[in-house]
PDB file of N, CA and C in Angstrom:
ATOM      1  N   UNK H   1     -22.095  -5.189  -6.334  1.00 39.00           N
ATOM      2  CA  UNK H   1     -21.450  -4.928  -5.060  1.00 39.00           C
ATOM      3  C   UNK H   1     -20.251  -5.862  -4.926  1.00 39.00           C
ATOM      4  N   UNK H   2     -19.128  -5.331  -4.459  1.00 44.00           N
ATOM      5  CA  UNK H   2     -17.902  -6.107  -4.308  1.00 44.00           C
ATOM      6  C   UNK H   2     -17.823  -6.699  -2.914  1.00 44.00           C
ATOM      7  N   UNK H   3     -17.426  -7.977  -2.839  1.00 46.00           N
ATOM      8  CA  UNK H   3     -17.216  -8.622  -1.551  1.00 46.00           C
ATOM      9  C   UNK H   3     -15.799  -8.299  -1.097  1.00 46.00           C
ATOM     10  N   UNK H   4     -15.651  -7.416  -0.130  1.00 50.00           N
ATOM     11  CA  UNK H   4     -14.330  -6.993   0.334  1.00 50.00           C
ATOM     12  C   UNK H   4     -13.708  -7.982   1.317  1.00 50.00           C
ATOM     13  N   UNK H   5     -14.439  -8.990   1.741  1.00 54.00           N
ATOM     14  CA  UNK H   5     -13.885  -9.947   2.690  1.00 54.00           C
ATOM     15  C   UNK H   5     -12.995 -10.974   1.991  1.00 54.00           C
ATOM     16  N   UNK H   6     -13.115 -11.092   0.670  1.00 60.00           N
ATOM     17  CA  UNK H   6     -12.282 -12.029  -0.074  1.00 60.00           C
ATOM     18  C   UNK H   6     -11.436 -11.267  -1.072  1.00 60.00           C
ATOM     19  N   UNK H   7     -10.152 -11.679  -1.235  1.00 58.00           N
ATOM     20  CA  UNK H   7      -9.299 -10.985  -2.202  1.00 58.00           C
ATOM     21  C   UNK H   7      -9.760 -11.222  -3.627  1.00 58.00           C
ATOM     22  N   UNK H   8      -9.474 -10.280  -4.491  1.00 60.00           N
ATOM     23  CA  UNK H   8      -9.795 -10.426  -5.908  1.00 60.00           C
ATOM     24  C   UNK H   8      -8.951 -11.550  -6.494  1.00 60.00           C
ATOM     25  N   UNK H   9      -9.407 -12.128  -7.582  1.00 63.00           N
ATOM     26  CA  UNK H   9      -8.655 -13.196  -8.247  1.00 63.00           C
ATOM     27  C   UNK H   9      -7.250 -12.712  -8.566  1.00 63.00           C
ATOM     28  N   UNK H  10      -6.258 -13.516  -8.222  1.00 61.00           N
ATOM     29  CA  UNK H  10      -4.876 -13.163  -8.492  1.00 61.00           C
ATOM     30  C   UNK H  10      -4.241 -12.294  -7.419  1.00 61.00           C
ATOM     31  N   UNK H  11      -4.997 -11.886  -6.410  1.00 61.00           N
ATOM     32  CA  UNK H  11      -4.464 -11.028  -5.347  1.00 61.00           C
ATOM     33  C   UNK H  11      -3.911 -11.895  -4.219  1.00 61.00           C
ATOM     34  N   UNK H  12      -2.956 -11.367  -3.511  1.00 59.00           N
ATOM     35  CA  UNK H  12      -2.390 -12.056  -2.359  1.00 59.00           C
ATOM     36  C   UNK H  12      -3.235 -11.730  -1.136  1.00 59.00           C
ATOM     37  N   UNK H  13      -3.719 -12.753  -0.398  1.00 63.00           N
ATOM     38  CA  UNK H  13      -4.510 -12.476   0.797  1.00 63.00           C
ATOM     39  C   UNK H  13      -3.669 -11.739   1.838  1.00 63.00           C
ATOM     40  N   UNK H  14      -4.296 -10.932   2.644  1.00 65.00           N
ATOM     41  CA  UNK H  14      -3.591 -10.216   3.705  1.00 65.00           C
ATOM     42  C   UNK H  14      -4.294  -8.943   4.063  1.00 65.00           C
ATOM     43  N   UNK H  15      -3.603  -8.115   4.794  1.00 63.00           N
ATOM     44  CA  UNK H  15      -4.153  -6.843   5.226  1.00 63.00           C
ATOM     45  C   UNK H  15      -4.339  -5.909   4.037  1.00 63.00           C
ATOM     46  N   UNK H  16      -5.494  -5.300   3.953  1.00 69.00           N
ATOM     47  CA  UNK H  16      -5.749  -4.337   2.891  1.00 69.00           C
ATOM     48  C   UNK H  16      -6.152  -3.022   3.537  1.00 69.00           C
ATOM     49  N   UNK H  17      -5.461  -1.966   3.168  1.00 70.00           N
ATOM     50  CA  UNK H  17      -5.720  -0.645   3.722  1.00 70.00           C
ATOM     51  C   UNK H  17      -5.930   0.307   2.559  1.00 70.00           C
ATOM     52  N   UNK H  18      -7.080   1.001   2.517  1.00 79.00           N
ATOM     53  CA  UNK H  18      -7.299   1.956   1.427  1.00 79.00           C
ATOM     54  C   UNK H  18      -6.226   3.037   1.406  1.00 79.00           C
ATOM     55  N   UNK H  19      -5.765   3.359   0.215  1.00 83.00           N
ATOM     56  CA  UNK H  19      -4.705   4.331   0.009  1.00 83.00           C
ATOM     57  C   UNK H  19      -5.213   5.407  -0.938  1.00 83.00           C
ATOM     58  N   UNK H  20      -5.058   6.664  -0.531  1.00 84.00           N
ATOM     59  CA  UNK H  20      -5.513   7.794  -1.345  1.00 84.00           C
ATOM     60  C   UNK H  20      -4.344   8.743  -1.556  1.00 84.00           C
ATOM     61  N   UNK H  21      -4.137   9.165  -2.790  1.00 86.00           N
ATOM     62  CA  UNK H  21      -3.077  10.142  -3.065  1.00 86.00           C
ATOM     63  C   UNK H  21      -3.557  11.512  -2.589  1.00 86.00           C
ATOM     64  N   UNK H  22      -2.766  12.149  -1.724  1.00 85.00           N
ATOM     65  CA  UNK H  22      -3.146  13.445  -1.169  1.00 85.00           C
ATOM     66  C   UNK H  22      -2.484  14.595  -1.927  1.00 85.00           C
ATOM     67  N   UNK H  23      -1.257  14.403  -2.321  1.00 82.00           N
ATOM     68  CA  UNK H  23      -0.474  15.394  -3.058  1.00 82.00           C
ATOM     69  C   UNK H  23       0.446  14.609  -3.989  1.00 82.00           C
ATOM     70  N   UNK H  24       1.219  15.301  -4.796  1.00 82.00           N
ATOM     71  CA  UNK H  24       2.133  14.554  -5.663  1.00 82.00           C
ATOM     72  C   UNK H  24       3.109  13.653  -4.904  1.00 82.00           C
ATOM     73  N   UNK H  25       3.486  13.998  -3.680  1.00 82.00           N
ATOM     74  CA  UNK H  25       4.446  13.186  -2.928  1.00 82.00           C
ATOM     75  C   UNK H  25       3.906  12.747  -1.578  1.00 82.00           C
ATOM     76  N   UNK H  26       2.585  12.638  -1.441  1.00 87.00           N
ATOM     77  CA  UNK H  26       2.000  12.234  -0.162  1.00 87.00           C
ATOM     78  C   UNK H  26       0.775  11.353  -0.398  1.00 87.00           C
ATOM     79  N   UNK H  27       0.549  10.457   0.547  1.00 88.00           N
ATOM     80  CA  UNK H  27      -0.587   9.543   0.492  1.00 88.00           C
ATOM     81  C   UNK H  27      -1.245   9.509   1.856  1.00 88.00           C
ATOM     82  N   UNK H  28      -2.501   9.068   1.898  1.00 89.00           N
ATOM     83  CA  UNK H  28      -3.219   8.899   3.160  1.00 89.00           C
ATOM     84  C   UNK H  28      -3.727   7.464   3.206  1.00 89.00           C
ATOM     85  N   UNK H  29      -3.380   6.761   4.299  1.00 85.00           N
ATOM     86  CA  UNK H  29      -3.894   5.420   4.541  1.00 85.00           C
ATOM     87  C   UNK H  29      -5.086   5.550   5.468  1.00 85.00           C
ATOM     88  N   UNK H  30      -6.150   4.802   5.215  1.00 84.00           N
ATOM     89  CA  UNK H  30      -7.350   4.843   6.046  1.00 84.00           C
ATOM     90  C   UNK H  30      -7.512   3.501   6.752  1.00 84.00           C
ATOM     91  N   UNK H  31      -7.255   3.472   8.071  1.00 79.00           N
ATOM     92  CA  UNK H  31      -7.362   2.253   8.864  1.00 79.00           C
ATOM     93  C   UNK H  31      -8.719   2.192   9.546  1.00 79.00           C
ATOM     94  N   UNK H  32      -9.065   1.027  10.038  1.00 77.00           N
ATOM     95  CA  UNK H  32     -10.310   0.846  10.775  1.00 77.00           C
ATOM     96  C   UNK H  32     -11.406   0.344   9.864  1.00 77.00           C
ATOM     97  N   UNK H  33     -12.449  -0.203  10.449  1.00 76.00           N
ATOM     98  CA  UNK H  33     -13.536  -0.783   9.662  1.00 76.00           C
ATOM     99  C   UNK H  33     -14.183   0.213   8.695  1.00 76.00           C
ATOM    100  N   UNK H  34     -14.183   1.486   9.056  1.00 78.00           N
ATOM    101  CA  UNK H  34     -14.825   2.496   8.214  1.00 78.00           C
ATOM    102  C   UNK H  34     -13.858   3.593   7.799  1.00 78.00           C
ATOM    103  N   UNK H  35     -12.555   3.298   7.875  1.00 76.00           N
ATOM    104  CA  UNK H  35     -11.555   4.286   7.485  1.00 76.00           C
ATOM    105  C   UNK H  35     -11.472   5.470   8.420  1.00 76.00           C
ATOM    106  N   UNK H  36     -11.870   5.255   9.680  1.00 82.00           N
ATOM    107  CA  UNK H  36     -11.923   6.384  10.620  1.00 82.00           C
ATOM    108  C   UNK H  36     -10.548   6.829  11.119  1.00 82.00           C
ATOM    109  N   UNK H  37      -9.549   5.978  11.038  1.00 85.00           N
ATOM    110  CA  UNK H  37      -8.197   6.373  11.468  1.00 85.00           C
ATOM    111  C   UNK H  37      -7.353   6.590  10.224  1.00 85.00           C
ATOM    112  N   UNK H  38      -6.868   7.802  10.043  1.00 86.00           N
ATOM    113  CA  UNK H  38      -6.096   8.137   8.852  1.00 86.00           C
ATOM    114  C   UNK H  38      -4.664   8.462   9.230  1.00 86.00           C
ATOM    115  N   UNK H  39      -3.756   8.091   8.346  1.00 87.00           N
ATOM    116  CA  UNK H  39      -2.339   8.372   8.576  1.00 87.00           C
ATOM    117  C   UNK H  39      -1.702   8.813   7.269  1.00 87.00           C
ATOM    118  N   UNK H  40      -1.004   9.941   7.323  1.00 89.00           N
ATOM    119  CA  UNK H  40      -0.335  10.476   6.140  1.00 89.00           C
ATOM    120  C   UNK H  40       1.033   9.828   5.983  1.00 89.00           C
ATOM    121  N   UNK H  41       1.403   9.570   4.731  1.00 88.00           N
ATOM    122  CA  UNK H  41       2.706   8.989   4.406  1.00 88.00           C
ATOM    123  C   UNK H  41       3.335   9.748   3.253  1.00 88.00           C
ATOM    124  N   UNK H  42       4.641   9.847   3.271  1.00 89.00           N
ATOM    125  CA  UNK H  42       5.343  10.387   2.106  1.00 89.00           C
ATOM    126  C   UNK H  42       5.531   9.242   1.108  1.00 89.00           C
ATOM    127  N   UNK H  43       5.907   9.567  -0.103  1.00 87.00           N
ATOM    128  CA  UNK H  43       6.179   8.541  -1.107  1.00 87.00           C
ATOM    129  C   UNK H  43       7.297   7.618  -0.625  1.00 87.00           C
ATOM    130  N   UNK H  44       8.336   8.175   0.001  1.00 88.00           N
ATOM    131  CA  UNK H  44       9.447   7.359   0.496  1.00 88.00           C
ATOM    132  C   UNK H  44       8.976   6.372   1.571  1.00 88.00           C
ATOM    133  N   UNK H  45       8.107   6.817   2.474  1.00 89.00           N
ATOM    134  CA  UNK H  45       7.592   5.925   3.510  1.00 89.00           C
ATOM    135  C   UNK H  45       6.740   4.818   2.889  1.00 89.00           C
ATOM    136  N   UNK H  46       5.914   5.174   1.915  1.00 86.00           N
ATOM    137  CA  UNK H  46       5.080   4.180   1.242  1.00 86.00           C
ATOM    138  C   UNK H  46       5.943   3.138   0.538  1.00 86.00           C
ATOM    139  N   UNK H  47       6.977   3.577  -0.163  1.00 86.00           N
ATOM    140  CA  UNK H  47       7.850   2.638  -0.866  1.00 86.00           C
ATOM    141  C   UNK H  47       8.573   1.731   0.121  1.00 86.00           C
ATOM    142  N   UNK H  48       8.940   2.244   1.274  1.00 88.00           N
ATOM    143  CA  UNK H  48       9.579   1.424   2.301  1.00 88.00           C
ATOM    144  C   UNK H  48       8.626   0.311   2.763  1.00 88.00           C
ATOM    145  N   UNK H  49       7.359   0.646   2.951  1.00 85.00           N
ATOM    146  CA  UNK H  49       6.361  -0.358   3.327  1.00 85.00           C
ATOM    147  C   UNK H  49       6.189  -1.405   2.234  1.00 85.00           C
ATOM    148  N   UNK H  50       6.174  -0.975   0.983  1.00 85.00           N
ATOM    149  CA  UNK H  50       6.023  -1.899  -0.145  1.00 85.00           C
ATOM    150  C   UNK H  50       7.209  -2.859  -0.204  1.00 85.00           C
ATOM    151  N   UNK H  51       8.423  -2.338  -0.062  1.00 86.00           N
ATOM    152  CA  UNK H  51       9.629  -3.178  -0.101  1.00 86.00           C
ATOM    153  C   UNK H  51       9.607  -4.179   1.057  1.00 86.00           C
ATOM    154  N   UNK H  52       9.243  -3.730   2.254  1.00 87.00           N
ATOM    155  CA  UNK H  52       9.172  -4.632   3.413  1.00 87.00           C
ATOM    156  C   UNK H  52       8.133  -5.734   3.188  1.00 87.00           C
ATOM    157  N   UNK H  53       6.967  -5.367   2.693  1.00 83.00           N
ATOM    158  CA  UNK H  53       5.907  -6.349   2.443  1.00 83.00           C
ATOM    159  C   UNK H  53       6.334  -7.347   1.373  1.00 83.00           C
ATOM    160  N   UNK H  54       6.973  -6.870   0.330  1.00 85.00           N
ATOM    161  CA  UNK H  54       7.452  -7.759  -0.730  1.00 85.00           C
ATOM    162  C   UNK H  54       8.471  -8.749  -0.163  1.00 85.00           C
ATOM    163  N   UNK H  55       9.370  -8.264   0.695  1.00 86.00           N
ATOM    164  CA  UNK H  55      10.357  -9.137   1.322  1.00 86.00           C
ATOM    165  C   UNK H  55       9.715 -10.224   2.157  1.00 86.00           C
ATOM    166  N   UNK H  56       8.650  -9.882   2.874  1.00 85.00           N
ATOM    167  CA  UNK H  56       7.943 -10.868   3.689  1.00 85.00           C
ATOM    168  C   UNK H  56       7.288 -11.939   2.827  1.00 85.00           C
ATOM    169  N   UNK H  57       6.949 -11.582   1.592  1.00 83.00           N
ATOM    170  CA  UNK H  57       6.344 -12.541   0.659  1.00 83.00           C
ATOM    171  C   UNK H  57       7.396 -13.292  -0.151  1.00 83.00           C
ATOM    172  N   UNK H  58       8.681 -12.965   0.067  1.00 88.00           N
ATOM    173  CA  UNK H  58       9.741 -13.647  -0.654  1.00 88.00           C
ATOM    174  C   UNK H  58      10.132 -13.006  -1.964  1.00 88.00           C
ATOM    175  N   UNK H  59       9.653 -11.803  -2.224  1.00 87.00           N
ATOM    176  CA  UNK H  59      10.005 -11.083  -3.447  1.00 87.00           C
ATOM    177  C   UNK H  59      11.178 -10.145  -3.173  1.00 87.00           C
ATOM    178  N   UNK H  60      11.975  -9.915  -4.180  1.00 84.00           N
ATOM    179  CA  UNK H  60      13.059  -8.946  -4.078  1.00 84.00           C
ATOM    180  C   UNK H  60      12.777  -7.858  -5.100  1.00 84.00           C
ATOM    181  N   UNK H  61      12.626  -6.646  -4.631  1.00 82.00           N
ATOM    182  CA  UNK H  61      12.365  -5.523  -5.523  1.00 82.00           C
ATOM    183  C   UNK H  61      13.661  -4.772  -5.768  1.00 82.00           C
ATOM    184  N   UNK H  62      13.865  -4.372  -6.993  1.00 81.00           N
ATOM    185  CA  UNK H  62      15.042  -3.566  -7.304  1.00 81.00           C
ATOM    186  C   UNK H  62      14.706  -2.650  -8.470  1.00 81.00           C
ATOM    187  N   UNK H  63      15.414  -1.553  -8.514  1.00 79.00           N
ATOM    188  CA  UNK H  63      15.225  -0.610  -9.610  1.00 79.00           C
ATOM    189  C   UNK H  63      15.959  -1.132 -10.848  1.00 79.00           C
ATOM    190  N   UNK H  64      15.437  -0.818 -12.023  1.00 83.00           N
ATOM    191  CA  UNK H  64      16.141  -1.242 -13.245  1.00 83.00           C
ATOM    192  C   UNK H  64      17.477  -0.519 -13.341  1.00 83.00           C
ATOM    193  N   UNK H  65      18.468  -1.120 -13.983  1.00 85.00           N
ATOM    194  CA  UNK H  65      19.764  -0.436 -14.115  1.00 85.00           C
ATOM    195  C   UNK H  65      19.632   0.839 -14.923  1.00 85.00           C
ATOM    196  N   UNK H  66      20.418   1.826 -14.542  1.00 85.00           N
ATOM    197  CA  UNK H  66      20.404   3.103 -15.266  1.00 85.00           C
ATOM    198  C   UNK H  66      21.277   2.973 -16.515  1.00 85.00           C
ATOM    199  N   UNK H  67      20.812   3.580 -17.592  1.00 86.00           N
ATOM    200  CA  UNK H  67      21.639   3.543 -18.806  1.00 86.00           C
ATOM    201  C   UNK H  67      22.959   4.297 -18.589  1.00 86.00           C
ATOM    202  N   UNK H  68      24.015   3.807 -19.193  1.00 77.00           N
ATOM    203  CA  UNK H  68      25.325   4.440 -19.027  1.00 77.00           C
ATOM    204  C   UNK H  68      25.458   5.685 -19.875  1.00 77.00           C
TER     205      UNK H  68
END
């Protein structure tokens, strides 16, 4: 049994929300103690959240340069 109250080794402590892929370009986040509140996100919305969270942690995310 996994202890969900503590982050896994090497993980950054913080809010953890289960994420499920719903379609190729959509995800569902499950909020609440038992995942009772669900919210659909597009891939673009999810990436925006990831970039914002990374910025709050002091990381800068960028895409690799495109080949010429």
